[in-house]
Amino acid sequence: MEHFDVCIIGAGLTGLLSARKFLKEGKKVLLVERGSEYRPSMDDRETWWQECVTSDEMSKDGRILTRNTFPGSEEKFPDLVSCDTRNAPWNFQYNMWHGIGGSAQMWSGMSWRLAPHDFRLKEIFGHGEDWPVSYEELAPFYDEAETLMEVSGPSPDETSSYRFWPWKNNFRYKPFRLSYLDRCFQDSIGDIGQLVMQPHAVRNLPAEEGGCVGAKTCVSCCPTGAIFKARERLFDDIVMDDNLDLRVETCCVRLEWDTAAGKITKAVLREKDSKEEYAVSASLFFLCANALENITLIQRSEVMNNKRFGRSADMVGRYFSSHGAFTWSVLMEKPVYPTRGRPTHGSIIEWVERQAEDRRNGVLMEVWQSDFFRGYHPKEHFEKDVAAGHWGGTLFKRLSDFERRFAISLIFETDMSHTKAVTLSPDHVDHYGLPVPLVSLSLNDQDERTIRFGLGKVDEISACAGIDSLEPIGYGFNGNHPLGGLRMSDSPETGVVDRFGRSHDFQNLYILGGGMFCSTGSFNPTLTIAALTLRTLQDDPRLQDSDAEGSNG
């Protein structure tokens, strides 16, 4: 059986950061990635991954199988994600991918920190759980993550005029300014909410220097490389290292462990389209897939081994959640000239702040530079309107509305509760014949109060002068932000990993990524995932002498 110093499962942002650290130390690293490398062509959009989820009909017991799929995907992306989910319409439509770079390869670049109070929910608001790490402890690693990911954002002079901006940032590049559309919307809504400039992991430079050109294709393919993508910025720096053993299109079928010794003993792997399994051992194991994939790997390992995952077994998959969202198409009374600049420049974030007596979670609003559900170009609007059955005068009016139309999204924090959970699907399997996750999410009273607050703000906005109408587009849980289910804690009775992401039960196992979260917060999680990973790799004393196999500290 092959042995490595470090075995890393998942070549996304956390996996590549981990590999970089250990390779710099001269360690022998095995990096296992279920997917492959993504190299989209600007000349062939059929090579582009798409954010698109389809659903099967609901089963008799109320479950729905959802898949990330789109025309041509089976040929070019044969191993896209799927999950079994229940509690429609608030089900979880998993919308990510397997491959080098992970979710940090397919994202819009939004780079918010969590609010300081997000780490102290129980202490301040009397619900949820406090994180075992404080915002103050994480702040230096937020700084480092913003530098690493080349985040553009507002200066301290600019943020000093904001009603709510609880951070001290020193962004590398100037912000993407609020657009004419943003300013028109702000003039209409007045004091209901203040639009602030968003931080983006996107170089705000001239195009000839590799800056953003406003192509609106950030998620699938950035034409200038302006947006931070984990493969281009991290993988290319390590791929030629002689100590790296990279195995793509290879699935980690299960882990095996010695409970008495408190150690993971091996990872069992299988290559794509092969029925043969083989095992590898390592001094250290890092699970660096996204939260759902890490959870299901542990759960199916328990089934295959007929052995519990130590004292924290009952917490695996529990307290899982994601952000909730509502989206509207906004029609203004006058032209606002959409589709200029980046997909979105401004957000209302002051509603994240609240008092304990409000008994709700945080809410923010994103203002988009187009009605992205219809498309970024009048031709796309035309095709979708015709497909929907519009014709004649109705069609003409809808097309003439293009210059007045854009979208807004209400994003809200959801409670992490014991009933929000991930288990293994009893019926559905993936490309490798392994059970897909079964995600059970629902809204509790805290979530319902949060929704009522957010919808109240939207009602106020809809009555403002200058706004013609708001048309609901959709709502649900965000399928791109799986969080929790392997949360940090001070004991195995309340979580799966400690404050650095090391397993409570297995001293040579670290589980990184969004699964560590103890609350969802209201903001995009990518920057926080990066900061938590950097903190583990640099600040955990047990990893500073990684020759000491799974040292106790």
Coordinates of C-alpha atoms in Angstrom, one line a residue:
M1 CA 0.0 0.0 0.0
E2 CA 1.4 3.4 -1.0
H3 CA 2.1 5.8 1.9
F4 CA 2.1 9.6 1.8
D5 CA 2.9 12.3 4.3
V6 CA -0.4 14.0 3.5
C7 CA -3.5 12.7 1.6
I8 CA -5.9 15.5 0.5
I9 CA -9.3 14.7 -0.8
G10 CA -10.6 17.5 -3.0
A11 CA -8.7 19.9 -5.1
G12 CA -10.8 23.0 -4.6
L13 CA -9.7 26.1 -2.7
T14 CA -9.1 24.5 0.6
G15 CA -7.4 21.5 -0.9
L16 CA -5.0 23.6 -3.1
L17 CA -4.1 25.8 -0.2
S18 CA -3.4 22.8 1.9
A19 CA -1.3 21.1 -0.8
R20 CA 0.7 24.4 -1.3
K21 CA 1.6 24.5 2.4
F22 CA 2.8 20.9 2.7
L23 CA 4.6 20.9 -0.7
K24 CA 6.6 24.0 0.4
E25 CA 7.6 21.9 3.5
G26 CA 8.9 19.2 1.2
K27 CA 6.2 16.7 2.1
K28 CA 5.0 13.9 -0.2
V29 CA 1.4 14.9 -1.0
L30 CA -1.4 12.9 -2.6
L31 CA -4.1 15.2 -4.0
V32 CA -7.3 13.3 -5.0
E33 CA -9.9 15.0 -7.2
R34 CA -13.1 13.3 -8.3
G35 CA -13.5 15.7 -11.2
S36 CA -11.1 16.8 -13.9
E37 CA -9.5 20.0 -15.1
Y38 CA -11.8 22.7 -16.5
R39 CA -10.5 24.7 -19.5
P40 CA -13.3 26.5 -21.2
S41 CA -12.8 28.0 -24.7
M42 CA -13.8 31.5 -25.4
D43 CA -14.6 30.3 -28.9
D44 CA -16.9 27.4 -27.9
R45 CA -19.6 28.0 -25.3
E46 CA -20.4 24.3 -25.3
T47 CA -17.3 23.9 -23.3
W48 CA -18.7 26.1 -20.5
W49 CA -20.2 24.8 -17.3
Q50 CA -23.6 26.3 -16.5
E51 CA -25.5 27.1 -13.4
C52 CA -28.6 25.1 -14.2
V53 CA -30.6 22.6 -12.0
T54 CA -33.4 20.3 -13.2
S55 CA -35.6 18.3 -10.9
D56 CA -37.4 14.9 -11.3
E57 CA -41.1 14.6 -10.3
M58 CA -41.7 14.4 -6.6
S59 CA -41.8 10.9 -5.1
K60 CA -44.7 9.7 -3.0
D61 CA -42.8 10.5 0.2
G62 CA -42.1 14.1 -0.9
R63 CA -38.6 13.7 -2.2
I64 CA -37.1 15.2 -5.3
L65 CA -33.9 14.3 -7.1
T66 CA -32.2 17.4 -8.4
R67 CA -29.3 17.5 -10.9
N68 CA -26.9 20.1 -12.3
T69 CA -27.5 19.5 -16.0
F70 CA -27.8 21.5 -19.2
P71 CA -27.7 20.8 -23.0
G72 CA -24.5 18.9 -23.9
S73 CA -23.5 18.4 -20.3
E74 CA -23.6 14.6 -20.3
E75 CA -20.9 14.5 -23.0
K76 CA -18.6 17.2 -21.7
F77 CA -19.4 17.0 -17.9
P78 CA -20.3 13.4 -17.3
D79 CA -20.0 13.6 -13.5
L80 CA -22.0 16.6 -12.4
V81 CA -23.6 16.9 -8.9
S82 CA -27.0 15.6 -7.9
C83 CA -28.8 15.3 -4.6
D84 CA -32.0 13.9 -3.2
T85 CA -33.9 16.6 -1.3
R86 CA -37.2 17.1 0.5
N87 CA -39.5 19.8 1.9
A88 CA -40.4 21.5 -1.4
P89 CA -40.6 24.3 -2.2
W90 CA -37.8 25.0 0.3
N91 CA -35.7 22.2 -0.9
F92 CA -31.9 22.3 -1.7
Q93 CA -31.1 22.3 -5.4
Y94 CA -27.4 21.4 -5.4
N95 CA -25.7 23.4 -8.1
M96 CA -21.9 22.9 -7.9
W97 CA -19.4 20.7 -9.8
H98 CA -16.5 18.3 -9.3
G99 CA -13.1 19.4 -10.6
I100 CA -9.8 21.2 -9.9
G101 CA -10.6 24.6 -8.3
G102 CA -13.9 23.4 -6.9
S103 CA -16.5 26.0 -6.2
A104 CA -13.8 28.7 -6.3
Q105 CA -13.6 27.9 -10.0
M106 CA -17.3 28.6 -10.6
W107 CA -18.3 31.7 -8.7
S108 CA -19.0 35.4 -9.2
G109 CA -16.2 36.7 -7.0
M110 CA -18.3 38.2 -4.2
S111 CA -15.9 38.4 -1.2
W112 CA -17.6 39.5 1.9
R113 CA -16.4 38.7 5.4
L114 CA -19.0 37.4 7.9
A115 CA -20.2 40.1 10.4
P116 CA -18.4 40.0 13.8
H117 CA -21.7 39.2 15.5
D118 CA -22.2 36.1 13.3
F119 CA -19.6 34.4 15.5
R120 CA -21.5 35.1 18.7
L121 CA -25.2 34.4 17.9
K122 CA -26.1 32.7 21.2
E123 CA -24.3 35.3 23.3
I124 CA -25.8 38.4 21.5
F125 CA -29.2 37.1 20.2
G126 CA -30.0 34.2 22.4
H127 CA -30.3 31.5 19.6
G128 CA -28.0 29.3 17.6
E129 CA -24.5 28.5 18.7
D130 CA -21.4 30.6 19.1
W131 CA -18.3 29.7 17.1
P132 CA -15.3 28.5 19.1
V133 CA -13.3 31.0 17.2
S134 CA -13.9 34.8 17.4
Y135 CA -14.0 37.3 14.6
E136 CA -11.0 39.0 16.1
E137 CA -9.0 35.8 15.9
L138 CA -10.0 35.3 12.3
A139 CA -9.5 39.0 11.2
P140 CA -5.7 38.7 10.3
F141 CA -6.5 35.7 8.1
Y142 CA -9.4 37.6 6.4
D143 CA -6.7 40.3 5.6
E144 CA -4.4 37.6 4.1
A145 CA -7.3 36.0 2.1
E146 CA -8.2 39.4 0.7
T147 CA -4.6 39.9 -0.4
L148 CA -4.3 36.4 -1.8
M149 CA -7.5 36.7 -3.8
E150 CA -6.8 40.2 -4.9
V151 CA -10.0 41.7 -3.7
S152 CA -11.3 45.0 -5.0
G153 CA -13.4 47.1 -2.6
P154 CA -14.1 50.5 -1.0
S155 CA -11.5 52.4 1.0
P156 CA -11.9 53.3 4.7
D157 CA -12.8 56.9 3.7
E158 CA -15.7 55.5 1.6
T159 CA -16.9 53.0 4.1
S160 CA -16.9 55.6 6.9
S161 CA -20.1 57.1 5.3
Y162 CA -21.9 53.7 5.3
R163 CA -24.6 53.0 7.9
F164 CA -23.2 49.5 8.4
W165 CA -19.7 48.4 7.6
P166 CA -18.2 46.6 10.7
W167 CA -14.8 45.7 9.1
K168 CA -11.4 47.3 8.7
N169 CA -10.3 46.3 5.2
N170 CA -7.3 47.3 3.1
F171 CA -8.3 46.2 -0.3
R172 CA -5.7 45.9 -3.0
Y173 CA -7.8 47.5 -5.8
K174 CA -10.3 50.2 -5.9
P175 CA -14.0 49.2 -5.9
F176 CA -16.3 48.7 -8.8
R177 CA -18.4 51.9 -8.5
L178 CA -22.2 51.9 -8.3
S179 CA -23.6 52.1 -11.7
Y180 CA -26.2 54.5 -13.1
L181 CA -28.8 51.8 -12.6
D182 CA -27.7 51.5 -8.9
R183 CA -27.9 55.3 -8.4
C184 CA -31.4 55.4 -10.0
F185 CA -32.6 52.6 -7.7
Q186 CA -31.1 54.3 -4.7
D187 CA -32.8 57.6 -5.6
S188 CA -36.1 55.8 -5.7
I189 CA -35.8 53.8 -2.4
G190 CA -34.4 56.7 -0.4
D191 CA -33.8 55.9 3.3
I192 CA -35.3 52.3 3.1
G193 CA -31.7 51.1 2.5
Q194 CA -28.3 52.3 1.5
L195 CA -26.5 50.7 -1.4
V196 CA -22.8 50.1 -0.6
M197 CA -20.1 49.0 -3.0
Q198 CA -19.4 45.3 -2.8
P199 CA -16.0 43.6 -2.4
H200 CA -15.0 41.3 -5.3
A201 CA -12.1 39.0 -5.9
V202 CA -11.7 40.6 -9.3
R203 CA -8.9 42.8 -10.4
N204 CA -10.2 46.3 -11.0
L205 CA -7.6 47.2 -13.6
P206 CA -7.6 48.2 -17.3
A207 CA -8.3 45.3 -19.6
E208 CA -4.8 45.3 -21.1
E209 CA -3.5 44.7 -17.5
G210 CA -5.8 41.7 -16.9
G211 CA -8.7 43.7 -15.4
C212 CA -12.4 43.1 -15.6
V213 CA -14.1 43.9 -18.9
G214 CA -17.7 43.4 -17.7
A215 CA -18.3 40.3 -19.9
K216 CA -20.9 38.9 -17.4
T217 CA -19.5 35.4 -17.8
C218 CA -17.6 35.3 -14.5
V219 CA -19.0 32.0 -13.3
S220 CA -18.2 30.0 -16.4
C221 CA -15.4 31.8 -18.2
C222 CA -13.6 35.1 -17.5
P223 CA -12.0 36.3 -20.7
T224 CA -9.2 38.3 -19.1
G225 CA -8.5 36.2 -16.0
A226 CA -9.5 39.1 -13.8
I227 CA -11.5 37.0 -11.3
F228 CA -9.8 34.8 -8.8
K229 CA -10.1 31.2 -9.9
A230 CA -8.4 28.6 -7.7
R231 CA -7.0 26.5 -10.6
E232 CA -5.3 29.4 -12.3
R233 CA -4.0 31.2 -9.2
L234 CA -3.1 28.2 -7.0
F235 CA -3.0 24.9 -9.0
D236 CA -0.6 26.1 -11.7
D237 CA 1.9 27.0 -9.0
I238 CA 2.1 23.5 -7.5
V239 CA 1.3 21.1 -10.4
M240 CA 4.9 20.6 -11.5
D241 CA 6.2 19.9 -7.9
D242 CA 8.0 16.5 -7.8
N243 CA 6.4 15.7 -4.4
L244 CA 2.9 16.1 -5.7
D245 CA 1.0 13.0 -6.8
L246 CA -2.2 14.2 -8.5
R247 CA -5.0 11.8 -9.3
V248 CA -7.9 13.3 -11.1
E249 CA -11.2 11.6 -12.0
T250 CA -10.6 9.5 -8.9
C251 CA -13.2 9.1 -6.2
C252 CA -12.5 8.5 -2.5
V253 CA -15.0 5.7 -1.9
R254 CA -14.5 5.5 1.9
L255 CA -12.1 6.1 4.8
E256 CA -11.1 3.4 7.2
W257 CA -10.1 4.0 10.8
D258 CA -8.9 2.6 14.1
T259 CA -11.2 4.0 16.8
A260 CA -9.1 2.9 19.7
A261 CA -6.0 4.5 18.2
G262 CA -7.9 7.5 17.1
K263 CA -6.5 7.5 13.6
I264 CA -7.6 7.2 10.0
T265 CA -5.7 4.2 8.6
K266 CA -6.4 4.4 4.9
A267 CA -8.4 6.0 2.1
V268 CA -10.0 3.6 -0.4
L269 CA -10.0 5.1 -4.0
R270 CA -11.5 4.2 -7.3
E271 CA -10.8 5.6 -10.7
K272 CA -13.5 6.8 -13.1
D273 CA -15.2 3.9 -15.0
S274 CA -13.2 1.3 -13.0
K275 CA -14.6 -1.2 -10.6
E276 CA -11.2 -1.8 -9.0
E277 CA -10.6 -0.2 -5.6
Y278 CA -7.2 0.4 -4.0
A279 CA -6.1 1.8 -0.7
V280 CA -3.5 4.4 0.3
S281 CA -2.2 5.4 3.8
A282 CA -1.0 8.7 5.0
S283 CA 0.4 10.4 8.2
L284 CA -2.2 13.2 7.8
F285 CA -5.6 13.2 6.0
F286 CA -7.4 16.3 4.9
L287 CA -11.0 16.3 3.7
C288 CA -11.2 19.4 1.4
A289 CA -14.3 18.8 -0.7
N290 CA -17.4 20.9 -0.1
A291 CA -19.6 20.3 3.0
L292 CA -22.0 18.0 1.3
E293 CA -19.3 15.8 -0.3
N294 CA -17.3 15.6 3.0
I295 CA -20.5 14.6 4.9
T296 CA -21.5 11.9 2.5
L297 CA -18.0 10.5 2.4
I298 CA -18.0 10.0 6.2
Q299 CA -21.6 8.7 6.2
R300 CA -21.0 6.1 3.5
S301 CA -17.7 5.1 5.2
E302 CA -19.7 4.3 8.4
V303 CA -22.1 2.1 6.3
M304 CA -19.3 0.3 4.4
N305 CA -17.2 -0.2 7.5
N306 CA -20.2 -1.0 9.8
K307 CA -18.5 1.3 12.3
R308 CA -19.4 4.6 13.9
F309 CA -17.4 7.7 13.2
G310 CA -16.3 8.0 16.8
R311 CA -18.0 10.1 19.5
S312 CA -19.0 12.8 17.1
A313 CA -20.9 10.4 14.8
D314 CA -24.3 11.7 15.8
M315 CA -23.3 15.3 14.8
V316 CA -22.2 14.3 11.2
G317 CA -24.7 15.9 8.8
R318 CA -26.6 17.8 11.5
Y319 CA -27.0 21.5 11.7
F320 CA -26.6 21.8 8.0
S321 CA -28.1 24.8 6.1
S322 CA -27.6 27.3 3.3
H323 CA -28.7 30.9 2.6
G324 CA -32.3 31.5 1.6
A325 CA -33.1 33.8 -1.3
F326 CA -36.0 35.5 -3.1
T327 CA -35.5 37.2 -6.5
W328 CA -37.7 39.8 -8.3
S329 CA -37.6 41.4 -11.7
V330 CA -37.7 45.2 -11.2
L331 CA -39.3 47.5 -13.9
M332 CA -38.4 51.1 -13.4
E333 CA -40.5 54.0 -14.8
K334 CA -37.5 55.4 -16.8
P335 CA -34.6 53.7 -18.6
V336 CA -31.7 52.7 -16.3
Y337 CA -29.5 51.1 -19.0
P338 CA -28.8 47.7 -17.6
T339 CA -25.9 45.2 -18.3
R340 CA -23.1 47.8 -17.8
G341 CA -20.1 46.8 -15.8
R342 CA -20.0 43.7 -13.6
P343 CA -23.1 41.5 -13.0
T344 CA -23.6 43.3 -9.6
H345 CA -21.9 46.3 -8.0
G346 CA -24.0 47.2 -4.9
S347 CA -25.8 45.6 -2.0
I348 CA -27.9 46.8 1.0
I349 CA -26.2 45.2 4.0
E350 CA -27.5 47.3 6.9
W351 CA -30.4 44.9 7.5
V352 CA -27.8 42.3 8.7
E353 CA -27.6 44.4 11.8
R354 CA -30.4 43.8 14.4
Q355 CA -31.2 43.6 18.1
A356 CA -31.9 40.5 20.2
E357 CA -35.6 41.6 20.6
D358 CA -36.0 41.6 16.8
R359 CA -35.9 37.8 16.9
R360 CA -34.8 37.4 13.3
N361 CA -31.7 36.7 11.3
G362 CA -29.7 38.9 9.0
V363 CA -30.9 40.0 5.6
L364 CA -29.2 41.7 2.7
M365 CA -30.2 42.7 -0.8
E366 CA -28.2 42.4 -4.0
V367 CA -28.9 44.7 -7.0
W368 CA -28.1 43.1 -10.3
Q369 CA -27.3 44.9 -13.5
S370 CA -29.8 43.0 -15.5
D371 CA -32.7 40.6 -15.2
F372 CA -30.3 37.6 -15.4
F373 CA -33.1 35.1 -15.5
R374 CA -34.1 36.5 -18.9
G375 CA -30.5 37.2 -20.1
Y376 CA -28.0 40.0 -20.6
H377 CA -29.0 40.8 -24.2
P378 CA -32.4 41.8 -25.8
K379 CA -32.1 38.8 -28.1
E380 CA -32.1 36.5 -25.0
H381 CA -35.2 38.3 -23.7
F382 CA -36.9 37.9 -27.1
E383 CA -36.2 34.2 -27.2
K384 CA -37.5 33.5 -23.7
D385 CA -40.6 35.7 -24.1
V386 CA -41.5 33.9 -27.4
A387 CA -40.9 30.5 -25.8
A388 CA -43.2 31.6 -23.0
G389 CA -46.0 32.3 -25.5
H390 CA -45.8 36.1 -25.8
W391 CA -46.5 37.6 -29.2
G392 CA -47.7 40.7 -30.9
G393 CA -48.2 43.8 -28.8
T394 CA -47.4 42.0 -25.6
L395 CA -44.1 40.8 -26.9
F396 CA -43.2 44.3 -28.3
K397 CA -44.0 45.9 -24.9
R398 CA -41.9 43.3 -23.0
L399 CA -38.9 43.9 -25.4
S400 CA -39.3 47.7 -25.1
D401 CA -39.0 47.2 -21.3
F402 CA -35.4 45.9 -21.6
E403 CA -33.8 49.3 -20.8
R404 CA -35.9 49.6 -17.7
R405 CA -35.5 46.1 -16.2
F406 CA -33.1 44.5 -13.8
A407 CA -33.2 42.0 -10.9
I408 CA -32.9 42.2 -7.1
S409 CA -32.2 39.3 -4.7
L410 CA -33.1 39.2 -1.1
I411 CA -30.5 37.0 0.7
F412 CA -31.2 35.9 4.2
E413 CA -29.4 33.9 6.9
T414 CA -31.1 30.7 8.0
D415 CA -30.9 29.0 11.3
M416 CA -28.8 25.9 11.7
S417 CA -30.9 23.5 13.7
H418 CA -30.7 19.8 14.5
T419 CA -33.6 19.0 12.1
K420 CA -31.8 20.5 9.1
A421 CA -29.7 17.6 8.1
V422 CA -27.9 15.5 5.5
T423 CA -28.1 11.7 5.3
L424 CA -27.6 9.2 2.5
S425 CA -30.3 8.8 -0.1
P426 CA -32.0 5.4 0.1
D427 CA -32.7 5.3 -3.6
H428 CA -30.4 7.4 -5.8
V429 CA -26.7 6.8 -6.6
D430 CA -24.1 8.8 -8.5
H431 CA -21.7 8.1 -11.4
Y432 CA -19.7 5.8 -9.1
G433 CA -22.8 3.9 -7.8
L434 CA -22.5 5.6 -4.4
P435 CA -25.5 7.1 -2.6
V436 CA -26.1 10.8 -3.3
P437 CA -26.9 13.1 -0.3
L438 CA -30.4 13.4 1.0
V439 CA -30.8 17.0 2.2
S440 CA -33.7 17.8 4.5
L441 CA -34.2 21.5 5.1
S442 CA -37.2 23.4 6.4
L443 CA -38.0 26.8 7.8
N444 CA -38.3 27.3 11.6
D445 CA -40.0 30.3 13.4
Q446 CA -36.7 32.3 13.3
D447 CA -36.5 31.8 9.6
E448 CA -40.1 32.8 9.1
R449 CA -39.7 36.0 11.0
T450 CA -36.6 36.8 8.9
I451 CA -38.6 36.3 5.7
R452 CA -41.4 38.5 6.9
F453 CA -38.9 41.3 7.7
G454 CA -37.3 41.0 4.3
L455 CA -40.6 40.9 2.4
G456 CA -41.7 43.9 4.3
K457 CA -38.7 45.8 3.0
V458 CA -39.5 44.7 -0.6
D459 CA -43.2 45.9 -0.1
E460 CA -41.8 49.3 0.9
I461 CA -39.6 49.4 -2.2
S462 CA -42.4 48.4 -4.5
A463 CA -44.4 51.5 -3.4
C464 CA -41.5 53.9 -4.1
A465 CA -41.7 56.6 -6.8
G466 CA -39.8 55.7 -9.9
I467 CA -40.5 52.0 -9.6
D468 CA -43.1 50.7 -12.0
S469 CA -43.5 47.1 -10.8
L470 CA -41.8 44.1 -9.1
E471 CA -42.4 40.7 -10.6
P472 CA -41.4 37.6 -8.5
I473 CA -39.0 35.3 -10.2
G474 CA -38.3 32.6 -7.6
Y475 CA -37.2 31.6 -4.1
G476 CA -35.5 28.8 -2.3
F477 CA -32.3 27.7 -0.6
N478 CA -29.0 28.6 -2.4
G479 CA -27.7 25.4 -3.9
N480 CA -24.2 26.9 -4.2
H481 CA -23.6 27.5 -0.5
P482 CA -23.7 24.2 1.5
L483 CA -22.7 25.1 5.1
G484 CA -22.4 23.3 8.4
G485 CA -23.0 19.6 9.1
L486 CA -19.5 19.2 10.3
R487 CA -19.4 22.1 12.6
M488 CA -16.6 23.4 14.9
S489 CA -17.1 23.0 18.6
D490 CA -15.2 22.4 21.8
S491 CA -16.5 18.9 22.3
P492 CA -17.6 15.9 20.1
E493 CA -21.0 16.1 21.7
T494 CA -21.7 19.4 20.0
G495 CA -19.6 19.2 16.8
V496 CA -17.3 17.2 14.6
V497 CA -14.1 19.2 14.5
D498 CA -12.3 21.5 16.9
R499 CA -11.5 25.2 16.4
F500 CA -8.9 24.4 13.8
G501 CA -10.9 21.9 11.9
R502 CA -9.2 18.8 13.3
S503 CA -11.5 15.8 14.0
H504 CA -12.4 15.4 17.7
D505 CA -12.0 11.6 17.2
F506 CA -9.1 11.1 14.8
Q507 CA -6.0 13.0 15.5
N508 CA -4.6 12.7 11.9
L509 CA -7.8 14.0 10.2
Y510 CA -8.7 17.5 9.3
I511 CA -12.0 18.5 7.7
L512 CA -11.9 21.9 6.1
G513 CA -14.4 24.1 4.2
G514 CA -17.9 25.3 4.7
G515 CA -18.9 22.3 6.8
M516 CA -17.0 23.9 9.7
F517 CA -19.5 26.8 9.9
C518 CA -21.6 27.2 13.0
S519 CA -23.9 29.7 11.4
T520 CA -24.6 30.7 7.8
G521 CA -24.4 34.4 8.2
S522 CA -25.9 36.5 5.4
F523 CA -22.8 36.8 3.2
N524 CA -21.1 34.7 0.5
P525 CA -19.0 32.2 2.4
T526 CA -15.9 31.8 0.1
L527 CA -13.7 34.4 1.7
T528 CA -14.5 33.0 5.2
I529 CA -13.7 29.5 3.9
A530 CA -10.3 30.8 2.7
A531 CA -9.6 32.6 6.0
L532 CA -10.5 29.6 8.1
T533 CA -8.2 27.4 6.0
L534 CA -5.3 29.8 6.2
R535 CA -5.7 30.0 10.0
T536 CA -5.7 26.2 10.3
L537 CA -2.6 25.8 8.1
Q538 CA -0.6 28.6 9.8
D539 CA -1.9 28.8 13.4
D540 CA -2.6 25.3 14.5
P541 CA 0.6 24.4 16.5
R542 CA 0.0 20.7 15.7
L543 CA 0.6 21.4 12.0
Q544 CA 3.7 23.5 12.4
D545 CA 5.8 20.4 12.9
S546 CA 3.9 18.1 10.5
D547 CA 6.6 15.4 10.7
A548 CA 5.0 14.6 14.0
E549 CA 2.2 12.3 12.8
G550 CA -1.1 13.6 14.2
S551 CA 0.6 15.1 17.2
N552 CA -1.6 15.8 20.2
G553 CA -1.7 19.4 21.2

